[in-house]
Short mmCIF file of C-alpha atoms in Angstrom, two decimals:
data_model
loop_
_atom_site.label_atom_id
_atom_site.label_comp_id
_atom_site.label_asym_id
_atom_site.label_seq_id
_atom_site.Cartn_x
_atom_site.Cartn_y
_atom_site.Cartn_z
CA MET A 1 1.80 -6.26 35.16
CA ALA A 2 -1.37 -4.40 36.14
CA TYR A 3 -1.39 -0.69 35.37
CA SER A 4 -3.37 1.88 37.33
CA GLN A 5 -5.84 4.19 35.64
CA THR A 6 -3.44 7.06 36.39
CA GLU A 7 -0.78 5.26 34.35
CA LEU A 8 -3.26 4.44 31.58
CA ALA A 9 -4.04 8.16 31.25
CA SER A 10 -0.89 8.50 29.14
CA LEU A 11 -2.72 6.61 26.39
CA TYR A 12 -5.17 9.47 25.82
CA ASP A 13 -3.27 12.46 27.21
CA PRO A 14 -2.28 14.51 24.12
CA LEU A 15 0.81 15.76 25.94
CA THR A 16 2.22 12.23 25.95
CA TYR A 17 2.58 12.25 22.19
CA GLU A 18 4.75 15.36 22.05
CA GLU A 19 7.52 13.12 23.41
CA GLY A 20 6.70 10.01 21.35
CA VAL A 21 4.24 7.13 21.36
CA PRO A 22 3.77 4.80 24.38
CA LEU A 23 4.73 1.61 22.52
CA GLY A 24 6.16 -0.03 25.64
CA LEU A 25 2.90 0.41 27.53
CA LEU A 26 0.87 -0.87 24.57
CA THR A 27 3.14 -3.92 24.28
CA ASP A 28 2.64 -4.77 27.97
CA LEU A 29 -1.13 -4.32 27.79
CA ARG A 30 -1.42 -6.30 24.55
CA GLY A 31 0.51 -9.16 26.13
CA GLU A 32 -1.98 -9.37 28.98
CA SER A 33 -5.27 -9.01 27.14
CA PRO A 34 -6.82 -8.26 23.72
CA LEU A 35 -8.53 -5.18 25.16
CA VAL A 36 -8.43 -3.05 28.29
CA TYR A 37 -10.92 -0.64 29.86
CA VAL A 38 -9.56 2.90 30.21
CA GLU A 39 -11.23 5.55 32.34
CA GLU A 40 -11.09 9.07 30.95
CA HIS A 41 -9.99 11.52 33.61
CA ARG A 42 -10.01 15.26 33.11
CA LEU A 43 -6.48 16.41 32.29
CA PRO A 44 -4.94 19.81 31.46
CA CYS A 45 -5.28 19.03 27.72
CA TRP A 46 -8.22 16.59 27.83
CA PRO A 47 -11.84 17.28 28.83
CA GLY A 48 -12.44 13.83 30.31
CA GLY A 49 -15.15 11.40 29.33
CA GLU A 50 -17.06 8.27 30.26
CA GLY A 51 -14.22 5.86 29.50
CA PHE A 52 -13.59 3.43 26.64
CA TRP A 53 -12.52 -0.06 25.70
CA LEU A 54 -9.14 0.06 23.97
CA VAL A 55 -8.74 -2.83 21.51
CA LEU A 56 -5.09 -3.83 21.29
CA ARG A 57 -4.66 -6.93 19.14
CA HIS A 58 -4.82 -7.23 15.36
CA ALA A 59 -7.56 -9.87 15.15
CA GLU A 60 -9.88 -8.08 17.55
CA CYS A 61 -9.34 -4.74 15.77
CA MET A 62 -10.33 -6.39 12.49
CA ARG A 63 -13.44 -7.86 14.08
CA VAL A 64 -14.57 -4.47 15.38
CA LEU A 65 -13.84 -2.68 12.11
CA LYS A 66 -15.67 -5.29 10.05
CA ASP A 67 -18.84 -5.42 12.15
CA ALA A 68 -20.48 -2.05 11.54
CA ARG A 69 -23.83 -3.30 12.83
CA THR A 70 -22.49 -3.98 16.35
CA PHE A 71 -19.72 -1.37 16.43
CA SER A 72 -21.21 1.80 15.00
CA SER A 73 -19.42 4.80 13.49
CA HIS A 74 -22.67 6.78 13.58
CA LEU A 75 -23.81 6.60 17.20
CA GLY A 76 -21.00 8.65 18.73
CA GLY A 77 -18.79 9.54 15.78
CA THR A 78 -15.31 8.15 15.20
CA GLN A 79 -13.22 10.44 17.40
CA LEU A 80 -12.24 9.50 20.94
CA ARG A 81 -13.27 12.90 22.26
CA ASP A 82 -17.05 13.08 22.68
CA PRO A 83 -18.87 15.86 20.83
CA ALA A 84 -19.60 18.62 23.34
CA THR A 85 -23.33 19.03 22.58
CA PRO A 86 -26.14 17.09 20.88
CA GLU A 87 -25.95 19.66 18.07
CA ASP A 88 -22.24 18.91 17.59
CA LEU A 89 -22.97 15.18 17.48
CA SER A 90 -25.68 15.74 14.88
CA TYR A 91 -23.18 17.74 12.82
CA VAL A 92 -20.42 15.09 12.79
CA ARG A 93 -22.96 12.37 11.92
CA GLN A 94 -23.49 14.05 8.54
CA MET A 95 -19.94 13.10 7.47
CA MET A 96 -19.36 9.87 5.57
CA LEU A 97 -16.62 8.93 8.05
CA ASN A 98 -19.27 8.85 10.77
CA MET A 99 -21.96 6.94 8.88
CA ASP A 100 -22.97 3.29 8.94
CA PRO A 101 -24.41 1.25 6.06
CA PRO A 102 -26.63 1.74 4.13
CA GLU A 103 -26.08 5.54 4.14
CA HIS A 104 -22.32 5.08 4.10
CA THR A 105 -22.55 2.48 1.33
CA ARG A 106 -24.47 4.84 -0.95
CA LEU A 107 -21.92 7.67 -0.74
CA ARG A 108 -18.97 5.30 -0.91
CA ARG A 109 -20.31 3.78 -4.14
CA LEU A 110 -20.50 7.22 -5.74
CA LEU A 111 -16.93 7.99 -4.68
CA ILE A 112 -15.63 4.65 -5.91
CA ASN A 113 -17.22 5.31 -9.29
CA ALA A 114 -15.37 8.63 -9.48
CA PHE A 115 -12.05 7.21 -8.28
CA THR A 116 -12.02 4.30 -10.73
CA SER A 117 -12.29 6.64 -13.69
CA LYS A 118 -9.54 7.73 -16.05
CA ALA A 119 -9.02 10.70 -13.71
CA VAL A 120 -7.13 8.45 -11.28
CA THR A 121 -4.73 7.34 -14.02
CA LYS A 122 -3.98 10.98 -14.75
CA LEU A 123 -3.46 11.65 -11.05
CA GLU A 124 -0.92 8.86 -10.76
CA GLU A 125 0.98 10.22 -13.74
CA LYS A 126 1.12 13.68 -12.16
CA ILE A 127 2.31 12.34 -8.78
CA GLY A 128 5.73 11.54 -10.26
CA GLU A 129 5.94 15.08 -11.66
CA HIS A 130 5.09 16.55 -8.27
CA ALA A 131 7.81 14.51 -6.56
CA ARG A 132 10.40 15.73 -9.07
CA ASP A 133 9.25 19.34 -8.80
CA ILE A 134 9.37 19.29 -4.99
CA LEU A 135 12.94 17.96 -4.99
CA ASP A 136 13.93 20.45 -7.71
CA ARG A 137 12.80 23.30 -5.45
CA VAL A 138 14.70 21.90 -2.47
CA VAL A 139 17.93 21.03 -4.28
CA GLY A 140 18.22 23.78 -6.87
CA ASP A 141 21.83 23.89 -8.08
CA GLN A 142 23.30 22.93 -4.69
CA SER A 143 25.34 19.78 -4.12
CA GLU A 144 24.42 19.68 -0.43
CA GLY A 145 22.19 21.56 1.95
CA GLN A 146 19.70 21.56 4.81
CA CYS A 147 15.93 21.76 4.95
CA ASP A 148 12.98 20.96 7.17
CA PHE A 149 11.74 17.71 5.69
CA VAL A 150 8.17 18.28 6.92
CA ARG A 151 7.78 21.84 5.67
CA ASP A 152 9.83 21.65 2.48
CA ILE A 153 9.13 18.14 1.20
CA ALA A 154 6.41 16.16 3.00
CA SER A 155 3.76 18.88 3.40
CA ASP A 156 3.52 19.85 -0.24
CA MET A 157 3.07 16.38 -1.76
CA PRO A 158 -0.49 15.68 -0.49
CA LEU A 159 -1.52 19.31 -1.08
CA LEU A 160 -0.51 19.14 -4.73
CA CYS A 161 -2.29 15.82 -5.20
CA LEU A 162 -5.45 17.03 -3.48
CA ALA A 163 -5.47 20.13 -5.65
CA ASP A 164 -5.42 17.78 -8.66
CA ILE A 165 -8.28 15.70 -7.23
CA PHE A 166 -10.42 18.75 -6.57
CA GLY A 167 -9.38 20.59 -9.71
CA LEU A 168 -8.28 23.55 -7.56
CA PRO A 169 -5.94 26.34 -8.56
CA GLN A 170 -2.54 25.31 -7.18
CA GLU A 171 -2.26 28.63 -5.34
CA ASP A 172 -5.24 27.62 -3.17
CA ARG A 173 -3.61 24.45 -1.83
CA TYR A 174 -2.33 26.00 1.38
CA LEU A 175 -5.92 26.58 2.44
CA MET A 176 -5.99 22.80 2.96
CA PHE A 177 -2.78 23.04 4.98
CA ASP A 178 -4.46 25.49 7.36
CA TRP A 179 -7.72 23.54 7.54
CA ALA A 180 -5.93 20.29 8.40
CA ASN A 181 -3.84 22.05 11.05
CA ARG A 182 -6.89 23.53 12.70
CA VAL A 183 -8.79 20.23 12.78
CA ILE A 184 -6.03 17.76 13.64
CA GLY A 185 -3.96 20.16 15.71
CA PHE A 186 -6.78 21.76 17.68
CA GLN A 187 -4.93 20.92 20.92
CA ASP A 188 -1.53 22.05 19.67
CA PRO A 189 -0.61 25.71 20.20
CA ASP A 190 1.44 25.76 16.98
CA TYR A 191 -1.41 24.54 14.80
CA LYS A 192 -4.77 25.49 16.25
CA ALA A 193 -4.92 28.95 14.61
CA SER A 194 -2.91 28.10 11.48
CA SER A 195 -2.93 30.81 8.81
CA ALA A 196 -0.14 30.00 6.34
CA PHE A 197 -2.27 30.72 3.28
CA ASP A 198 -1.36 33.89 1.38
CA ARG A 199 -4.62 35.76 0.91
CA ASP A 200 -3.18 37.90 -1.87
CA ARG A 201 -2.32 34.94 -4.11
CA GLY A 202 -5.51 32.90 -3.85
CA SER A 203 -8.39 32.52 -6.26
CA ASP A 204 -11.57 34.53 -6.14
CA ILE A 205 -13.46 31.73 -4.35
CA ALA A 206 -10.63 31.51 -1.80
CA ARG A 207 -10.98 35.19 -1.00
CA GLN A 208 -14.74 34.82 -0.65
CA ALA A 209 -14.31 31.83 1.67
CA LEU A 210 -11.68 33.54 3.82
CA ALA A 211 -14.21 36.23 4.65
CA ARG A 212 -15.94 33.51 6.71
CA ARG A 213 -12.84 32.27 8.50
CA PRO A 214 -13.40 32.33 12.27
CA GLU A 215 -11.07 34.52 14.30
CA PRO A 216 -9.14 33.30 17.34
CA ASP A 217 -10.23 34.59 20.74
CA GLN A 218 -8.00 36.62 23.07
CA ASP A 219 -6.22 33.42 24.15
CA GLY A 220 -5.51 32.38 20.56
CA ASN A 221 -8.15 29.63 20.57
CA MET A 222 -10.33 28.96 17.53
CA PRO A 223 -13.90 27.64 17.69
CA ASP A 224 -14.19 23.85 17.89
CA PRO A 225 -13.31 22.60 14.37
CA ARG A 226 -15.75 19.72 14.80
CA THR A 227 -18.62 22.18 14.57
CA ARG A 228 -19.83 23.69 11.33
CA GLY A 229 -19.26 27.20 12.64
CA GLY A 230 -15.67 26.32 13.49
CA MET A 231 -14.87 25.65 9.81
CA GLY A 232 -17.06 28.19 8.06
CA ASP A 233 -14.39 29.07 5.50
CA LEU A 234 -13.89 25.41 4.49
CA TYR A 235 -17.59 24.80 3.99
CA TYR A 236 -18.14 27.98 2.00
CA TYR A 237 -15.17 27.18 -0.25
CA ALA A 238 -16.59 23.68 -0.84
CA HIS A 239 -19.99 25.17 -1.64
CA LEU A 240 -18.55 27.61 -4.19
CA LEU A 241 -16.33 24.91 -5.69
CA ALA A 242 -19.27 22.54 -6.16
CA GLU A 243 -21.30 25.24 -7.88
CA GLN A 244 -18.34 26.01 -10.14
CA LYS A 245 -17.78 22.33 -11.05
CA ARG A 246 -21.45 21.75 -11.76
CA GLY A 247 -21.53 24.78 -14.04
CA GLN A 248 -18.13 24.24 -15.69
CA PRO A 249 -17.04 20.62 -15.17
CA GLY A 250 -13.48 19.56 -15.88
CA GLU A 251 -11.79 16.14 -15.99
CA ASP A 252 -10.93 16.07 -12.28
CA VAL A 253 -12.38 13.58 -9.81
CA VAL A 254 -14.70 16.14 -8.22
CA SER A 255 -16.26 17.11 -11.55
CA ILE A 256 -16.89 13.43 -12.29
CA LEU A 257 -18.31 12.85 -8.82
CA LEU A 258 -20.74 15.77 -9.01
CA ALA A 259 -21.86 14.95 -12.56
CA GLN A 260 -22.64 11.26 -12.14
CA VAL A 261 -26.12 9.92 -11.48
CA ASP A 262 -26.13 6.38 -10.11
CA ASP A 263 -29.34 4.33 -10.43
CA GLU A 264 -28.84 2.94 -6.93
CA ALA A 265 -26.92 5.70 -5.17
CA GLY A 266 -28.56 8.72 -6.78
CA ARG A 267 -26.57 11.94 -6.96
CA VAL A 268 -24.28 13.75 -4.55
CA SER A 269 -25.99 16.84 -3.20
CA ILE A 270 -24.08 20.07 -2.58
CA GLU A 271 -24.47 19.53 1.18
CA GLU A 272 -23.09 15.98 0.93
CA PHE A 273 -20.19 17.23 -1.16
CA GLU A 274 -19.36 19.87 1.44
CA ASN A 275 -18.88 17.13 4.04
CA MET A 276 -16.91 14.96 1.60
CA PHE A 277 -14.68 17.94 0.91
CA TRP A 278 -14.02 18.30 4.65
CA LEU A 279 -13.00 14.64 4.82
CA PHE A 280 -10.62 14.73 1.87
CA ALA A 281 -9.14 18.16 2.57
CA VAL A 282 -8.34 17.20 6.17
CA ALA A 283 -7.91 13.41 6.33
CA GLY A 284 -6.43 13.12 2.84
CA ASN A 285 -3.87 15.76 3.70
CA GLU A 286 -2.85 15.18 7.29
CA THR A 287 -2.47 11.41 7.23
CA LEU A 288 0.00 11.47 4.36
CA ARG A 289 1.74 14.57 5.63
CA ASN A 290 2.60 12.56 8.75
CA GLY A 291 3.18 9.23 7.00
CA ILE A 292 5.92 10.63 4.75
CA PRO A 293 7.99 12.10 7.64
CA GLY A 294 7.38 8.90 9.61
CA GLY A 295 8.93 6.97 6.73
CA MET A 296 11.88 9.35 6.67
CA ILE A 297 12.42 8.92 10.41
CA ALA A 298 12.47 5.15 9.85
CA LEU A 299 15.19 5.52 7.21
CA LEU A 300 17.21 7.95 9.33
CA GLU A 301 17.19 5.43 12.16
CA HIS A 302 17.98 2.52 9.80
CA PRO A 303 20.67 3.68 7.33
CA GLU A 304 21.08 0.15 5.99
CA ALA A 305 17.51 0.37 4.67
CA TRP A 306 18.30 3.69 2.96
CA GLN A 307 21.31 2.11 1.24
CA ALA A 308 19.24 -0.89 0.13
CA LEU A 309 16.62 1.36 -1.47
CA GLN A 310 19.34 3.36 -3.23
CA SER A 311 20.74 0.26 -4.88
CA GLN A 312 17.44 -1.60 -5.39
CA PRO A 313 14.53 0.73 -6.24
CA SER A 314 12.32 -2.36 -6.65
CA LEU A 315 12.28 -2.58 -2.83
CA ILE A 316 10.43 0.73 -2.46
CA PRO A 317 6.84 -0.68 -2.58
CA GLY A 318 7.57 -3.07 0.28
CA ALA A 319 9.43 -0.34 2.16
CA VAL A 320 6.41 1.98 1.92
CA ASP A 321 4.13 -0.68 3.41
CA GLU A 322 6.62 -1.15 6.24
CA MET A 323 6.81 2.61 6.83
CA LEU A 324 3.04 2.72 7.17
CA ARG A 325 3.05 -0.19 9.61
CA TRP A 326 6.07 0.89 11.66
CA TRP A 327 4.97 4.53 11.96
CA THR A 328 1.14 4.20 11.82
CA PRO A 329 0.02 7.80 11.02
CA VAL A 330 -3.55 7.37 12.36
CA MET A 331 -3.22 5.75 15.77
CA ILE A 332 -6.83 5.16 16.83
CA PHE A 333 -10.44 5.21 15.66
CA ARG A 334 -13.56 4.99 17.74
CA ARG A 335 -16.73 2.97 17.43
CA THR A 336 -19.74 2.81 19.77
CA ALA A 337 -21.45 -0.45 20.76
CA SER A 338 -24.99 -0.48 19.35
CA CYS A 339 -26.08 -3.30 21.66
CA ASP A 340 -24.80 -5.41 24.55
CA THR A 341 -22.07 -7.62 23.12
CA GLU A 342 -18.93 -9.54 23.94
CA LEU A 343 -15.42 -9.24 22.57
CA SER A 344 -12.81 -11.85 23.55
CA GLY A 345 -14.64 -12.64 26.75
CA ARG A 346 -15.19 -9.02 27.79
CA LYS A 347 -18.79 -7.85 28.15
CA ILE A 348 -19.40 -4.53 26.43
CA ARG A 349 -22.59 -2.60 27.12
CA ALA A 350 -24.65 -0.75 24.54
CA GLY A 351 -23.46 2.84 24.25
CA GLU A 352 -19.89 2.18 25.42
CA LYS A 353 -16.98 3.48 23.38
CA VAL A 354 -14.80 0.89 21.66
CA VAL A 355 -11.52 2.33 20.37
CA VAL A 356 -9.32 0.34 17.99
CA SER A 357 -5.59 0.98 18.32
CA PHE A 358 -4.04 0.74 14.87
CA LEU A 359 -0.71 1.53 16.51
CA SER A 360 -0.96 -1.48 18.80
CA ALA A 361 -2.41 -3.80 16.12
CA ASN A 362 0.42 -2.91 13.75
CA HIS A 363 2.90 -4.07 16.39
CA ASP A 364 1.05 -7.24 17.39
CA GLU A 365 3.54 -10.08 17.84
CA ARG A 366 0.86 -12.58 16.82
CA VAL A 367 0.92 -11.17 13.28
CA PHE A 368 4.30 -9.47 12.84
CA ASP A 369 7.61 -11.14 13.61
CA LYS A 370 9.83 -8.77 15.65
CA PRO A 371 7.29 -5.95 15.26
CA MET A 372 9.54 -3.24 16.71
CA ASP A 373 12.04 -3.81 13.90
CA PHE A 374 11.81 -1.76 10.72
CA ASP A 375 12.12 -4.43 8.03
CA ILE A 376 11.68 -3.38 4.41
CA TYR A 377 11.69 -7.08 3.39
CA ARG A 378 8.67 -7.93 5.58
CA ASP A 379 6.24 -10.16 3.68
CA PRO A 380 3.35 -10.50 4.22
CA ASN A 381 2.65 -7.12 5.79
CA ASP A 382 -1.00 -7.04 6.85
CA HIS A 383 -0.93 -3.63 8.50
CA LEU A 384 -4.14 -1.80 9.35
CA SER A 385 -2.93 1.74 8.62
CA PHE A 386 -5.72 2.24 6.06
CA GLY A 387 -8.33 0.59 8.25
CA TYR A 388 -10.36 -2.49 7.44
CA GLY A 389 -13.92 -3.36 6.50
CA PRO A 390 -16.58 -0.92 5.22
CA HIS A 391 -14.49 2.15 6.07
CA PHE A 392 -11.24 1.01 4.42
CA CYS A 393 -9.55 4.18 3.16
CA LEU A 394 -10.68 5.13 -0.35
CA GLY A 395 -7.49 7.11 -0.90
CA ALA A 396 -5.12 4.25 0.00
CA GLN A 397 -4.02 3.66 -3.59
CA LEU A 398 -3.14 7.31 -4.15
CA ALA A 399 -1.46 7.65 -0.74
CA VAL A 400 0.80 4.69 -1.49
CA ALA A 401 1.56 6.10 -4.95
CA GLN A 402 2.63 9.40 -3.40
CA MET A 403 4.91 7.75 -0.86
CA ARG A 404 6.48 5.53 -3.51
CA ALA A 405 7.12 8.54 -5.73
CA ILE A 406 8.64 10.74 -3.05
CA PHE A 407 10.91 8.06 -1.59
CA GLY A 408 11.90 6.90 -5.06
CA GLU A 409 12.94 10.43 -5.89
CA LEU A 410 14.71 10.96 -2.55
CA THR A 411 16.83 7.83 -2.85
CA ARG A 412 17.62 8.67 -6.48
CA ARG A 413 18.66 12.26 -5.76
CA PHE A 414 20.42 12.08 -2.39
CA GLU A 415 23.57 10.18 -1.53
CA THR A 416 23.18 10.75 2.20
CA VAL A 417 20.52 12.18 4.49
CA GLU A 418 21.04 12.76 8.19
CA ALA A 419 19.07 14.37 10.99
CA VAL A 420 20.21 17.82 12.12
CA ASP A 421 17.97 17.92 15.18
CA ARG A 422 15.36 15.74 16.83
CA PRO A 423 11.85 15.72 15.32
CA ARG A 424 9.11 17.80 16.91
CA TYR A 425 5.89 15.85 17.35
CA LEU A 426 2.25 16.94 17.27
CA ARG A 427 0.27 17.19 20.48
CA SER A 428 -2.39 14.68 19.50
CA ASN A 429 -3.63 11.27 20.63
CA PHE A 430 -5.15 10.67 17.19
CA GLN A 431 -2.59 11.51 14.49
CA ARG A 432 1.05 10.50 14.95
CA GLY A 433 2.11 13.89 13.70
CA VAL A 434 5.52 15.35 12.89
CA LYS A 435 5.72 19.14 12.99
CA SER A 436 9.38 19.50 12.13
CA LEU A 437 12.22 17.24 10.96
CA PRO A 438 15.45 19.15 10.14
CA ILE A 439 17.75 17.20 7.81
CA ARG A 440 21.06 17.64 6.01
CA TRP A 441 21.42 16.09 2.56
CA ARG A 442 24.17 15.50 0.01
CA LYS A 443 23.29 15.01 -3.65
CA ARG A 444 24.26 11.91 -5.62
CA SER A 445 26.39 12.32 -8.70
CA GLN A 446 24.65 12.40 -12.06
CA ASP A 447 26.56 9.30 -13.16
CA VAL A 448 25.22 7.29 -10.23
CA ARG A 449 21.64 8.47 -10.91
CA ASP A 450 21.90 7.60 -14.58
CA ALA A 451 23.25 4.13 -13.80
CA ARG A 452 20.40 3.47 -11.35
CA ASP A 453 17.72 4.69 -13.74
CA HIS A 454 18.95 2.23 -16.36
#
């Protein structure tokens, strides 16, 4: 079936995603061709653009992601929406996410060196503590109750872990909540001017940074968060944090990163760290904050899977991989063709946008049997939710550890969990976001928990 460009507009219209993802449309398009050209029309919530190639199948997505020379992250950045000005493009190119080798390789090597240290082992040990503490706060001494799974459980897990990575005071963690909201939810009226952080409880550097927080205009709009001026408070906090860690290093990942001197990669400058901080504070927060609720939605819709995880905790690692595939928190990433090329018989001109659909690739029938099914026994599970190639997610190991810990604790603590109301989704064509997920839970008996733990 051939779709008109008007129908294809739902693929990039942020309003579409408030109601759910267009999996049916992606399935039809993927069945017809490995990629499709999509014009970008101006819409009420989209500025328009020059159009893009949407890559739909798993094999072709891997080819694009692997070939950084032909499909560049640097030329136009990695977001579907084009930077508004040459100055904005120059700004986003300074981030590691939007670099190509060899510049990207140098910074990645320095980060890998920091993340393979003993600091990561300590982080993984603390993740289990965080999961228990979060559930302690939710459950208290109640035998049953209600909560918003996103606000009360999912949101805090990545914030606590990121605070450990950065060596931040725990009271500063909700700064990252606000920063991620403003960047990822810039099109969403509930998120674009987020200010959940309590100014009176933050550290001294938090108060200094907040003095540089942009103010919303009369319509409630914040400056574009993909400009340096739009995130002045984040960058100043990163600057002060780097100075503090260089002067008084701890055992956290950031202290190790800033202290190391690599013979090949050199040393991370303060300016480079500021951009790394942006990446981790936003991407490291928001992706997991949406992946955890996505996993919960999968279990709510498939109670037999919940029961299996309760009785067999050893199934949780495979279940987490399936949650990441089935939900796919990051739906797309952009590349730009550096030269005239060809992909599966389609001629792509230099300068054209090439957008890989992780959401479509993770449901490709050529790779996944019955891809619409949520199957915690799926093996192998070659999902692309952490990307592929030079930009494969550095935080994948820690993200998986957090999801395993939180779902291990949930299935240990709760006998039943059920939805109280439908989820509310983020207005975004990039992140498959969940803003709210009201649930009702009933606690398991202590005897049952003890028997499972042994």
